[in-house]
Amino acid sequence: MTRIHTNHIATMTEMREPHKVLERSGGRPVAVMKNSRCVGYFVPAEATLQEEPRVATLDEVMESIARRKHINQPVLDYLKDK
């Protein structure tokens, strides 16, 4: 069974009028179905990133690791002998 990663679905027939599919989805991605199988996703421009993601600096990464050490350490201890 394939998992569909959106709540909005359209058939190939409905994709003949993509503007209606976009209006109905409210700017969210739409799974496109053919014969009850997902063949792809129709993703409106507003659902994508509008700017380039920023890369974290080394200082930010180290700060995050230090801040989360108390959360991550039990998991690391558990995995140590696996």
Tab-separated table of C-alpha atoms in Angstrom, residues 2-11 14 21-22 24-33 38 40-44 47:
chain	number	residue	atom	x	y	z
A	2	THR	CA	1.402	3.371	-1.036
A	3	ARG	CA	1.244	6.266	1.404
A	4	ILE	CA	-0.019	9.542	-0.032
A	5	HIS	CA	1.732	12.570	1.425
A	6	THR	CA	-1.122	15.067	1.136
A	7	ASN	CA	-4.820	15.372	1.925
A	8	HIS	CA	-5.671	16.720	-1.533
A	9	ILE	CA	-6.255	14.346	-4.431
A	10	ALA	CA	-7.075	14.903	-8.111
A	11	THR	CA	-7.651	12.490	-10.970
A	14	GLU	CA	-9.460	16.751	-13.233
A	21	VAL	CA	-7.408	21.840	-8.839
A	22	LEU	CA	-5.246	24.663	-7.454
A	24	ARG	CA	-9.648	23.520	-4.451
A	25	SER	CA	-6.338	22.641	-2.804
A	26	GLY	CA	-5.853	26.064	-1.238
A	27	GLY	CA	-2.197	26.233	-2.266
A	28	ARG	CA	-1.294	22.798	-0.868
A	29	PRO	CA	0.295	19.940	-2.877
A	30	VAL	CA	-2.122	17.608	-4.691
A	31	ALA	CA	-1.629	13.874	-5.290
A	32	VAL	CA	-2.473	13.018	-8.905
A	33	MET	CA	-4.225	9.653	-9.214
A	38	CYS	CA	-0.653	7.880	-7.212
A	40	GLY	CA	2.772	12.107	-9.010
A	41	TYR	CA	2.240	15.329	-7.140
A	42	PHE	CA	1.110	18.713	-8.399
A	43	VAL	CA	2.849	21.323	-6.241
A	44	PRO	CA	1.749	24.959	-6.516
A	47	ALA	CA	3.881	25.566	-1.518
